[in-house]
Coordinates of C-alpha atoms and ligand atoms in Angstrom, one line a residue:
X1 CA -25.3 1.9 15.7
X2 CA -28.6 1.1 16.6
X3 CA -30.6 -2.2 17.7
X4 CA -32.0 -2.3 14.2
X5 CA -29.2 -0.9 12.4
X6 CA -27.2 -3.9 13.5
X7 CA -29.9 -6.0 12.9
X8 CA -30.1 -4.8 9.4
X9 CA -26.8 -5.2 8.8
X10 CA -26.1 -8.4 10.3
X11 CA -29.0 -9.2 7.7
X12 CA -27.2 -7.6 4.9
X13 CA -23.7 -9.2 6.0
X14 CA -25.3 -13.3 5.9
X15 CA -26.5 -12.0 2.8
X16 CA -24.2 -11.2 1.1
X17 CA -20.9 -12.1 2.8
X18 CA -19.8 -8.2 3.0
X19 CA -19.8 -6.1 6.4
X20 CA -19.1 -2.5 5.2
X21 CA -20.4 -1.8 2.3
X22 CA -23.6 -2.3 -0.1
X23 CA -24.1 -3.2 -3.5
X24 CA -26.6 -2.0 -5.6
X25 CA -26.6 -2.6 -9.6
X26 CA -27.0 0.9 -11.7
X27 CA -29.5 1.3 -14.4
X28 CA -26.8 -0.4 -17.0
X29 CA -26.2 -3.2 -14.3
X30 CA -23.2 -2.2 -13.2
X31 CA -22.4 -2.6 -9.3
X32 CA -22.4 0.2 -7.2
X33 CA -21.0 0.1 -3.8
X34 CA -21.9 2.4 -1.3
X35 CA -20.1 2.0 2.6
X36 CA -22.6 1.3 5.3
X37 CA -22.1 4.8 6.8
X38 CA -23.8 6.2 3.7
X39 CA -27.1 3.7 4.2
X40 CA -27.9 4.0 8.1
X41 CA -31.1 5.4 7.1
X42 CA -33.6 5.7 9.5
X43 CA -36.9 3.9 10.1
X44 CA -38.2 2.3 7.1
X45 CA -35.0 3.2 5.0
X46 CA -33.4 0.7 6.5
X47 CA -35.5 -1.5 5.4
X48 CA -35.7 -0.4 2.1
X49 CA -32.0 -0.7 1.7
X50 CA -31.9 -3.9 2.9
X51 CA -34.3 -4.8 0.0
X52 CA -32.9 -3.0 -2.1
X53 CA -29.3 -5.1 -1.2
X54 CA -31.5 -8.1 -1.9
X55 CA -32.7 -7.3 -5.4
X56 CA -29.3 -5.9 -6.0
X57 CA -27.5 -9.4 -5.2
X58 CA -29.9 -11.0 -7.6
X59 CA -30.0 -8.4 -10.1
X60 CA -26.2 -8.1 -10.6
X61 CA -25.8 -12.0 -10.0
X62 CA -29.2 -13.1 -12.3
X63 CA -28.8 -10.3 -15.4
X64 CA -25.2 -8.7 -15.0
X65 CA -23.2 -11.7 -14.8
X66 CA -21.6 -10.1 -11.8
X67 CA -20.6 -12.3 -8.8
X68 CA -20.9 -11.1 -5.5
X69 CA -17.9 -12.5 -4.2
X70 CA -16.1 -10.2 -6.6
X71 CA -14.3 -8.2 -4.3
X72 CA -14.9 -4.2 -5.0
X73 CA -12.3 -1.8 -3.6
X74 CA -11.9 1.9 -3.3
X75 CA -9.1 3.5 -4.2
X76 CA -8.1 7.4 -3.6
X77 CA -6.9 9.5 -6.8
X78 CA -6.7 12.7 -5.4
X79 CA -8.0 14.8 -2.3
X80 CA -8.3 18.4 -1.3
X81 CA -9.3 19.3 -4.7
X82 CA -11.6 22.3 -5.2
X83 CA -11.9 21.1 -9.0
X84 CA -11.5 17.9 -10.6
X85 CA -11.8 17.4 -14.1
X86 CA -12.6 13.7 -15.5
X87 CA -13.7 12.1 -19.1
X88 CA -14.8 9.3 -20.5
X89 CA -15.7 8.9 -24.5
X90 CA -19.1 8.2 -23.1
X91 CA -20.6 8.4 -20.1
X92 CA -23.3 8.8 -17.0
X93 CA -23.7 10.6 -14.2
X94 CA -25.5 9.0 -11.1
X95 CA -25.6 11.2 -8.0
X96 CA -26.6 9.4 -4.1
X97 CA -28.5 6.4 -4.4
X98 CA -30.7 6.8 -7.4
X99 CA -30.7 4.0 -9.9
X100 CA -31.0 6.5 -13.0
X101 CA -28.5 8.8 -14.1
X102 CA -28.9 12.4 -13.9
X103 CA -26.8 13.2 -16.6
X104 CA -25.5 11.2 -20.1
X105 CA -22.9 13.1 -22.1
X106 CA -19.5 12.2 -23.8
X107 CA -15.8 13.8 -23.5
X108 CA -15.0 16.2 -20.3
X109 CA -16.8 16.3 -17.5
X110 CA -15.5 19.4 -14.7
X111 CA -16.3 19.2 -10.7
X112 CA -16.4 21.9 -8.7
X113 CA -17.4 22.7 -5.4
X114 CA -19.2 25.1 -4.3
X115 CA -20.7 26.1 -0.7
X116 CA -24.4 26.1 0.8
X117 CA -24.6 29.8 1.3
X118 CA -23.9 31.0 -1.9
X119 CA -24.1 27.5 -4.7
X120 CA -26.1 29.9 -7.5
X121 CA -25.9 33.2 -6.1
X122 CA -23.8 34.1 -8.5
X123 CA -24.4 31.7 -11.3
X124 CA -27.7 31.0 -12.1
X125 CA -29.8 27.7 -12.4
X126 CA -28.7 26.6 -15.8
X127 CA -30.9 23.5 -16.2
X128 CA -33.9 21.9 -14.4
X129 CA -31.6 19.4 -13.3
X130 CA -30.0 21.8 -10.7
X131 CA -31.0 21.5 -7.1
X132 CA -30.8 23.3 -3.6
X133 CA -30.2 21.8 -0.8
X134 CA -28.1 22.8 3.4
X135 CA -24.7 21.5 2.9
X136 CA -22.1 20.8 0.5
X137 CA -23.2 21.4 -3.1
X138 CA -20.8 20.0 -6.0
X139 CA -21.6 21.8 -9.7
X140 CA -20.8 19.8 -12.7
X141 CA -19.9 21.3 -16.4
X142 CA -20.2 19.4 -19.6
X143 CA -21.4 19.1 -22.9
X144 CA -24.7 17.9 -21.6
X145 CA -25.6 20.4 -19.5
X146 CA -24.8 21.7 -15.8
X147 CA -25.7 20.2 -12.5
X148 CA -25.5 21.2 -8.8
X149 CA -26.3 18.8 -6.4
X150 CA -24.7 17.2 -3.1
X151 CA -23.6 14.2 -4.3
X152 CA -21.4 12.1 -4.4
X153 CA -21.3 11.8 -7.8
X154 CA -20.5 8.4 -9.8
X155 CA -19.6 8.7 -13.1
X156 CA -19.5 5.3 -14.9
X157 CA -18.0 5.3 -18.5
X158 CA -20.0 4.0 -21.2
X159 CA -19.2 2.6 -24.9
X160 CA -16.4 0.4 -25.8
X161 CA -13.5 1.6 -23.9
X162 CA -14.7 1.9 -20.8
X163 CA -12.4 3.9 -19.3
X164 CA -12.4 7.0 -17.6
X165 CA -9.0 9.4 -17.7
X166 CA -8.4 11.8 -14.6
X167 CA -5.3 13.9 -14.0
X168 CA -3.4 12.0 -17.6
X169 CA -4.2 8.6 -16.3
X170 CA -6.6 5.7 -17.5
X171 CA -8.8 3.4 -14.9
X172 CA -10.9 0.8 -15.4
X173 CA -14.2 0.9 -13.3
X174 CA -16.0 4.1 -12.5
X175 CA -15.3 7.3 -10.7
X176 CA -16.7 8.4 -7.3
X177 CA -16.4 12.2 -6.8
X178 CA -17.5 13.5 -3.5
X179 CA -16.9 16.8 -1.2
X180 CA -15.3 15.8 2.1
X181 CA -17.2 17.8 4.4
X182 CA -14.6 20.6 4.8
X183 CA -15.1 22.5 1.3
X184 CA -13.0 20.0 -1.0
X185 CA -13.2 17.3 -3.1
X186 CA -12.2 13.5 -2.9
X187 CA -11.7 11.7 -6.5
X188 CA -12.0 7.8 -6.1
X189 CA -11.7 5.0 -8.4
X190 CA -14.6 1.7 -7.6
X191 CA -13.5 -1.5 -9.4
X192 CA -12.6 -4.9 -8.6
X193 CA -9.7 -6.1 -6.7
X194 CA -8.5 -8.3 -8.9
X195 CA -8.3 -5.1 -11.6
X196 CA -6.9 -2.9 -9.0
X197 CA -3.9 -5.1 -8.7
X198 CA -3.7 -5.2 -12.5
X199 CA -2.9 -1.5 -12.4
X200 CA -0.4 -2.3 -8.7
X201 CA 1.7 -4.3 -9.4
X202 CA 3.8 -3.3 -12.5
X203 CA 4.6 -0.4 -10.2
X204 CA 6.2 -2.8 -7.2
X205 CA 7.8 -4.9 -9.8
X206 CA 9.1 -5.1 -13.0
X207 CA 7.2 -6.8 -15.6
X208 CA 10.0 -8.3 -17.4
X209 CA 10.9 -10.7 -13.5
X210 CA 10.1 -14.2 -13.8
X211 CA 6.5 -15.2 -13.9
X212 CA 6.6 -17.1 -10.5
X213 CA 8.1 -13.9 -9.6
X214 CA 5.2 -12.2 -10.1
X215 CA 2.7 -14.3 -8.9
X216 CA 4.6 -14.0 -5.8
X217 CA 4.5 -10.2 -5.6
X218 CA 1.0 -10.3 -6.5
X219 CA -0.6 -12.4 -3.8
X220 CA 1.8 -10.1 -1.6
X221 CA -0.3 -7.3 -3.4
X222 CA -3.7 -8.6 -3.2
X223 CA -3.2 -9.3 1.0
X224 CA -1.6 -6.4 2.2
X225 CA -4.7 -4.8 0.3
X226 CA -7.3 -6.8 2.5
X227 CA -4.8 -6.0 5.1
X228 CA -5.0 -2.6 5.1
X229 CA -8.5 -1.7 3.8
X230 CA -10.0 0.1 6.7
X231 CA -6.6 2.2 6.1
X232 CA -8.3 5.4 4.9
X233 CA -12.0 4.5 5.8
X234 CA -12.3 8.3 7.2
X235 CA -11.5 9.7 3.9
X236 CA -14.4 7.0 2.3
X237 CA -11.9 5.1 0.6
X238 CA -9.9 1.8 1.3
X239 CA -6.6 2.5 -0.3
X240 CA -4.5 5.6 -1.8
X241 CA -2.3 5.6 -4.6
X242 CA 0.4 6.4 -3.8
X243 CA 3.6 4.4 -1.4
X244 CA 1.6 5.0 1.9
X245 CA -0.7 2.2 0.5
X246 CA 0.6 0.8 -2.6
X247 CA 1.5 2.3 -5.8
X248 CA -1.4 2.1 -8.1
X249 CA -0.9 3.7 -11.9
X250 CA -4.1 2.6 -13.1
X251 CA -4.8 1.2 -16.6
X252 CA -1.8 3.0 -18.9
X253 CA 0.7 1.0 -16.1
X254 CA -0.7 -2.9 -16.6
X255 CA 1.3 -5.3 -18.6
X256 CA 0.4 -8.6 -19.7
X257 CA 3.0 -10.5 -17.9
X258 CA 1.7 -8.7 -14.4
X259 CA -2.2 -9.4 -15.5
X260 CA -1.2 -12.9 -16.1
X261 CA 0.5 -13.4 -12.6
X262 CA -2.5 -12.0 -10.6
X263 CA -5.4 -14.0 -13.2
X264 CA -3.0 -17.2 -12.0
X265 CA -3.3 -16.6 -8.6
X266 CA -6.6 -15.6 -8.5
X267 CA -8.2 -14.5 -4.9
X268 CA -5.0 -16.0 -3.4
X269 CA -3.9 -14.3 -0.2
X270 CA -1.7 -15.3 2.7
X271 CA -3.0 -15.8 6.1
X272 CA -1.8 -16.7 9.8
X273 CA -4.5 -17.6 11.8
X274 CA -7.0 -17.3 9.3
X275 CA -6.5 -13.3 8.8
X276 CA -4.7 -11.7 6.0
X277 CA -1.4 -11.1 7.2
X278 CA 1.0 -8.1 7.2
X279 CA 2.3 -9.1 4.0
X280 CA 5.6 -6.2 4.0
X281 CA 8.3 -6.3 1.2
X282 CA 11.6 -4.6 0.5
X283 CA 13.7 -4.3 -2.4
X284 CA 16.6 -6.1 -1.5
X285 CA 17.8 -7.1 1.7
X286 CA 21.4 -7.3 1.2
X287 CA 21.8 -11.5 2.5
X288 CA 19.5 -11.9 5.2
X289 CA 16.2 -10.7 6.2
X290 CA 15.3 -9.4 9.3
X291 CA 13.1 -10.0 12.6
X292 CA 9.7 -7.4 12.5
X293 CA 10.8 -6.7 16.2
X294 CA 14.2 -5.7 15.5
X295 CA 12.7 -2.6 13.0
X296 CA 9.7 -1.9 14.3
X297 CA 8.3 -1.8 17.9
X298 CA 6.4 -5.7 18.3
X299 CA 6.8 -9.0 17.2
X300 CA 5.3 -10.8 14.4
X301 CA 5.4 -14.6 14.7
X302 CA 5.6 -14.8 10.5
X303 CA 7.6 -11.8 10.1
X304 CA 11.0 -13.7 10.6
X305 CA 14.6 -13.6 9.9
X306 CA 15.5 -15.8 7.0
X307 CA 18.7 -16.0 4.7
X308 CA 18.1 -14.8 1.1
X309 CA 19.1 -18.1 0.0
X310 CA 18.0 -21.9 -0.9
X311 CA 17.7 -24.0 2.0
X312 CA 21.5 -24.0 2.3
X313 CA 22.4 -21.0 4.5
X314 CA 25.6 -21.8 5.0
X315 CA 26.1 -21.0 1.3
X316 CA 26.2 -17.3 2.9
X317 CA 29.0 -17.9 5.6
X318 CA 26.5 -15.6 7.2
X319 CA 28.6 -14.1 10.0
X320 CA 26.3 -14.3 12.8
X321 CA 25.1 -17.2 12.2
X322 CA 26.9 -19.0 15.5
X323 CA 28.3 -21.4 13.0
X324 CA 31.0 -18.4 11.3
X325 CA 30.2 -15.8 14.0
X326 CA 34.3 -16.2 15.2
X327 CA 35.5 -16.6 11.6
X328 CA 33.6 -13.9 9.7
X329 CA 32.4 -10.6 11.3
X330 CA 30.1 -8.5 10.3
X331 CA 32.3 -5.5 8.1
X332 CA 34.0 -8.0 5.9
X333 CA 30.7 -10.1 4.7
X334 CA 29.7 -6.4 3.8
X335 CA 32.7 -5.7 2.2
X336 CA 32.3 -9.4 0.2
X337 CA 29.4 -10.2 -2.0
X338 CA 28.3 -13.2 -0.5
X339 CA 26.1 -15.6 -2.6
X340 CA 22.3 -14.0 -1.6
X341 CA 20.1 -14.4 -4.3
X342 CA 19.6 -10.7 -4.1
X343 CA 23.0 -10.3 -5.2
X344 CA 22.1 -8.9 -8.5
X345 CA 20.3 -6.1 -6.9
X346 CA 22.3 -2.8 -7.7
X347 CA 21.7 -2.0 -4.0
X348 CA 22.8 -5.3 -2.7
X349 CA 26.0 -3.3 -1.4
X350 CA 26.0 -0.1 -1.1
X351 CA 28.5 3.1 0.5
X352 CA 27.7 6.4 1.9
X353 CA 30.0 8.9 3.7
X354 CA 29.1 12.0 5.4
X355 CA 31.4 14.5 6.4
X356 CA 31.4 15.5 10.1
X357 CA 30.0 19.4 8.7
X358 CA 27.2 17.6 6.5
X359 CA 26.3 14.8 9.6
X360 CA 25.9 18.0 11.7
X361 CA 23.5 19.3 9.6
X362 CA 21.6 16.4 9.2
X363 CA 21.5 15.8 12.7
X364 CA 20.9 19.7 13.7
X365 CA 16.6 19.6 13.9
X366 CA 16.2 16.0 15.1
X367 CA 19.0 15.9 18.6
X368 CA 17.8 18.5 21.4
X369 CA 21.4 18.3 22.3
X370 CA 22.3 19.6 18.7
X371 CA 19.9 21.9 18.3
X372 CA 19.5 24.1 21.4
X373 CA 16.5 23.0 22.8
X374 CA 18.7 20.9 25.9
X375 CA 22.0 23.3 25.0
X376 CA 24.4 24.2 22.3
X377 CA 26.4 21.1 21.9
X378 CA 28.8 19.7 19.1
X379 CA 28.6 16.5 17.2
X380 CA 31.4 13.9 19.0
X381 CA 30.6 10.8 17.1
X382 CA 28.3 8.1 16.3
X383 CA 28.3 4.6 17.1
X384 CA 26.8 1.6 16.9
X385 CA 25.4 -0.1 20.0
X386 CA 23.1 -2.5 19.1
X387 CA 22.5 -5.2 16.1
X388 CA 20.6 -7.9 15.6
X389 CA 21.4 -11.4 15.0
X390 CA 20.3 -11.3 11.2
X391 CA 23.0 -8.0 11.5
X392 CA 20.9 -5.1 11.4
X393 CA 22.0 -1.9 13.5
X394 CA 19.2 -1.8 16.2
X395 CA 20.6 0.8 18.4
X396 CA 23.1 4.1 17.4
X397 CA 25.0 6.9 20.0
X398 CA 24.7 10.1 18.9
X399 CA 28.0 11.5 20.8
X400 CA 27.8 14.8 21.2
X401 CA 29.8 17.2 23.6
X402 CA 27.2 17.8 26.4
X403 CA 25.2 13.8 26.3
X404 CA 24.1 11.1 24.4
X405 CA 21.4 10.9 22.0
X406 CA 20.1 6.8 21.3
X407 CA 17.9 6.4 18.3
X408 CA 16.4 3.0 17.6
X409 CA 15.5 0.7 14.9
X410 CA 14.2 1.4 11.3
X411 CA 14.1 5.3 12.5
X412 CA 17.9 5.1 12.5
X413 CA 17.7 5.2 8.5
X414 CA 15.8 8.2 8.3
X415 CA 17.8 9.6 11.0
X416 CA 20.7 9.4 9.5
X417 CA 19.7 11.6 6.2
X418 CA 18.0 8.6 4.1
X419 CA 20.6 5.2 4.4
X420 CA 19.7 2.6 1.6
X421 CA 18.9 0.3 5.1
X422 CA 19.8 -0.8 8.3
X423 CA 22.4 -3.2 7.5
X424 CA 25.9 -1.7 7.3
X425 CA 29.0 -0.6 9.4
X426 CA 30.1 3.0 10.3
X427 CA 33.9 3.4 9.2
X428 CA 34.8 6.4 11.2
X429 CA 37.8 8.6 9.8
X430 CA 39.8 10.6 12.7
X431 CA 42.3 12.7 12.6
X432 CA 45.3 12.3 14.6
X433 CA 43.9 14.0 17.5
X434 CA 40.8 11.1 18.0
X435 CA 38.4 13.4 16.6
X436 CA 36.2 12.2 14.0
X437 CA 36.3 13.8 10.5
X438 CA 33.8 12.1 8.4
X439 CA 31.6 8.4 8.6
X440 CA 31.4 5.8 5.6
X441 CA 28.4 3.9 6.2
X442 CA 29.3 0.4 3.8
X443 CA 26.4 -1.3 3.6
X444 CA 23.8 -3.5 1.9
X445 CA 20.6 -3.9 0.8
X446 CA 17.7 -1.3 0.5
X447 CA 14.5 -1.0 2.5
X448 CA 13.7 -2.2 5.9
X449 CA 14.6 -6.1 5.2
X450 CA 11.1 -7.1 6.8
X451 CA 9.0 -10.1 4.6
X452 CA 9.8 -10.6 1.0
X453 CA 12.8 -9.6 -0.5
X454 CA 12.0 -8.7 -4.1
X455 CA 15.4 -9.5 -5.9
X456 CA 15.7 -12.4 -3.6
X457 CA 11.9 -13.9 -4.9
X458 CA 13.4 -13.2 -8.3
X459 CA 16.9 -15.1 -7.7
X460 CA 14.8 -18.1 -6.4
X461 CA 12.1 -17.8 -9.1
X462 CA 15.1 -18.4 -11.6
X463 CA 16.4 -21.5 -9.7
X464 CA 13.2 -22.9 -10.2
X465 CA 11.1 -22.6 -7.2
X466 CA 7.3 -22.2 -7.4
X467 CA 5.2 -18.8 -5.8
X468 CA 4.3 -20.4 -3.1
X469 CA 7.4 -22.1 -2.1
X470 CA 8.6 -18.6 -2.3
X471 CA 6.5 -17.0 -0.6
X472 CA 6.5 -19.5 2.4
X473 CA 10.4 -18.8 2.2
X474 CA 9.8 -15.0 3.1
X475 CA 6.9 -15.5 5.5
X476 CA 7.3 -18.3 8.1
X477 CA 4.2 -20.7 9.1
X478 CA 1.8 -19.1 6.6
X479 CA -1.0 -20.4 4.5
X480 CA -1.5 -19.7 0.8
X481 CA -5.6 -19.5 0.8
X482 CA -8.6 -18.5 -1.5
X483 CA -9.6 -15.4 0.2
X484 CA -13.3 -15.7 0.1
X485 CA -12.7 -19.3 2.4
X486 CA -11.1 -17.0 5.2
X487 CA -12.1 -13.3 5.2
X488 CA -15.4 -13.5 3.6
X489 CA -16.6 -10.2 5.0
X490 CA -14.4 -7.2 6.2
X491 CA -14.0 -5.9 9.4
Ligands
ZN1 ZN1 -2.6 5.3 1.9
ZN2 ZN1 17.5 -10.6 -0.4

């Protein structure tokens, strides 16, 4: 970036309190955000943007009713697409920067895309509205007409409903269609966080958990979010939509009780050190949570092991606690049901066996040992080595006849064909030679056991402690903050 590029954004970021991205209201009013990237103009385009973010703050702040510290985020639908096909009841069509639409029509809208070298060759000019230009060209089809241009488009629903469908799903906001520089197209959805967690977080939790509950999981939501927003920032989105991010089904999966939770906890995000933390969850986590360092590589000074319990531990008899580490080992407090307050959880203990012929397979492609590339060798055994102090197996033998393969940590789940977690004991069947015939993993829990446990916020939701309480249970030393007070700009 330039002298004056900086200069002119620095300008735009005291301005309006956002780093990466510019606002600008549409002919209707409606916000549009643009990233930065896309505005680097040169010489007096800079300028003119910068302006133009001016006018735009108090356009959409004076005559919209919009707030500028309403966060906007931009999630991915679908990618790689050499069609897309979207509609609205009514809608517009705005393509680039210009404040007037290019096209108003109703019902289907289709996207293709279709290259420099040959965009009308073989289909000619159909309206005055078409265009030729070096680089990606996207065509549109509709009821109003056809248009070719570069893009990206933004198609922004009109009339009552505004809502626009893609692919059999709903969303609130608009649409952002755009190629992605390799011959394809990029579907995104533009709205406001606060709506985009609407549609998130019936899909990480159930809508019928207890309110607190759900406030719980939806601060979680709205942080890991802010967290992770630079997460796809090559594609020209923040977020996708599917687990790699966080699940987001759009309109048709919003409930009441879930819009309620995140209107109650509005803007509230959890932060260490003023940042948005690494706000990770896990279905259940079987008793006791675990250490960030003990499942991934690096520590996290709120990431913490913590009992899945009131503040009385000792309610668990948690067996490695040093208090019942002699009395009650490990296998039996899996074998038992302990009082966690993920108990309930239908994965709170759970049992897997593999037979020596199916661990073989499993194990073939991932050990060298197994699978030819350091020799031809046979599965022995496998063993625990390591485990944490919240019990967690942190370090497994592969035995095999010619070495030892070690696999570490939360890759050890994967490893092992897809285990529930990390949390359980290997009881190994031999036959009465000593050699192994088949391993029953007994376990408990399911997920990595890292931050919240989401049965567990539910068990102490229904004893009667608040979100925050909760929250501060799951993630050590945080703060529960307004997010606009700590992160007003991203990075
Ligand atoms: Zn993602
Ligand atoms: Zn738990």
């Amino acid at each position: 970036m330039s002298i004056i590029d900086q200069l002119c954004h620095l300008c735009y970021v005291l301005l309006t309190g956002r780093g990466a991205r510019l606002c600008m209201s549409d002919c209707r009013g409606n916000p549009l955000w643009l990233p930065w990237e896309e505005v680097s103009l040169s010489g007096s385009g800079r300028i003119t943007i910068t302006i133009l973010a001016v006018i735009g703050i108090i356009l959409s702040t004076a005559f919209t009713g919009f707030s500028d510290t309403e966060r906007m985020i931009r999630v991915g639908l679908s990618k790689g697409l050499t069609k897309a096909s979207l509609s609205a009841s009514d809608w517009r069509l705005y393509d680039g920067f210009n404040q007037e639409p290019v096209l108003c029509g109703k019902g289907e809208i289709v996207f293709q895309i279709v290259t420099a070298a040959a965009p009308e060759a073989s289909t000619p000019a159909a309206s005055d509205t078409d265009i030729t230009v070096a680089g990606a060209m996207i065509k549109t089809v509709s009821s109003a007409g056809v248009c070719s241009r570069p893009g990206p488009f933004r198609l922004v629903p009109d009339g009552p409903s505004q809502v626009i469908a893609f692919a059999g799903k709903r969303y609130r906001g608009l649409a952002e269609v755009r190629s992605d520089g390799k011959g394809r197209l990029t579907v995104i959805n533009v709205l406001p966080l606060e709506q985009y967690l609407y549609g998130v977080i019936n899909c990480e939790m159930p809508a019928s958990w207890n309110p607190e509950a759900l406030k719980a999981q939806a601060v979680v939501a709205r942080t890991y979010a802010l967290k992770n927003v630079d997460k796809h920032r090559a594609e020209s989105f923040d977020l996708c939509n599917d687990v790699h991010c966080q699940v987001y089904g759009g309109l048709d999966r919003e409930h009441a009780n879930g819009i309620r939770a995140v209107r109650e906890t509005e803007r509230e995000i959890l932060t260490w050190d003023g940042q948005p933390i690494d706000s990770v969850f896990h279905a259940s986590c079987g008793g006791y949570t675990e250490d960030a360092g003990n499942v991934w590589v690096g520590d996290i000074p709120y990431l913490k092991a913590a009992p899945c319990s009131t503040d009385e531990p000792e309610l668990l008899h948690f067996p490695l606690n040093s208090l019942y580490r002699e009395f009650f080992p490990i296998g039996p407090w899996l074998s038992d049901y302990p009082q966690a307050l993920c108990r309930r959880s239908g994965t709170y203990r759970w049992h897997q066996v593999l037979t020596m012929p199916q661990a073989e397979r499993v194990l073939k492609d991932k050990v060298p040992l197994l699978s030819g590339r350091s020799g031809t060798g046979k599965l022995m055994d496998i063993r625990v080595t390591g485990r944490s102090q919240a019990g967690r197996v942190t370090a497994l033998d592969i035995v095999c006849s010619n070495g030892i393969y070690k696999v570490e940590r939360d890759r050890i789940r994967s490893f092992l064909g897809g285990l529930k977690s990390t949390l359980f004991v290997i009881r190994t069947v031999y036959d009465k030679d000593g050699r192994a015939l088949a391993f029953g993993f007994e376990g408990g829990g399911w997920g990595h056991g890292v931050g919240l446990c989401q049965t567990g916020a539910d068990g102490l939701a229904r004893v009667g402690w608040s979100y925050d309480r909760i929250l501060k249970h799951y993630y050590r030393g945080v703060t529960l903050e307004k997010e606009s007070e700590t992160c007003p700009i991203f990075p």
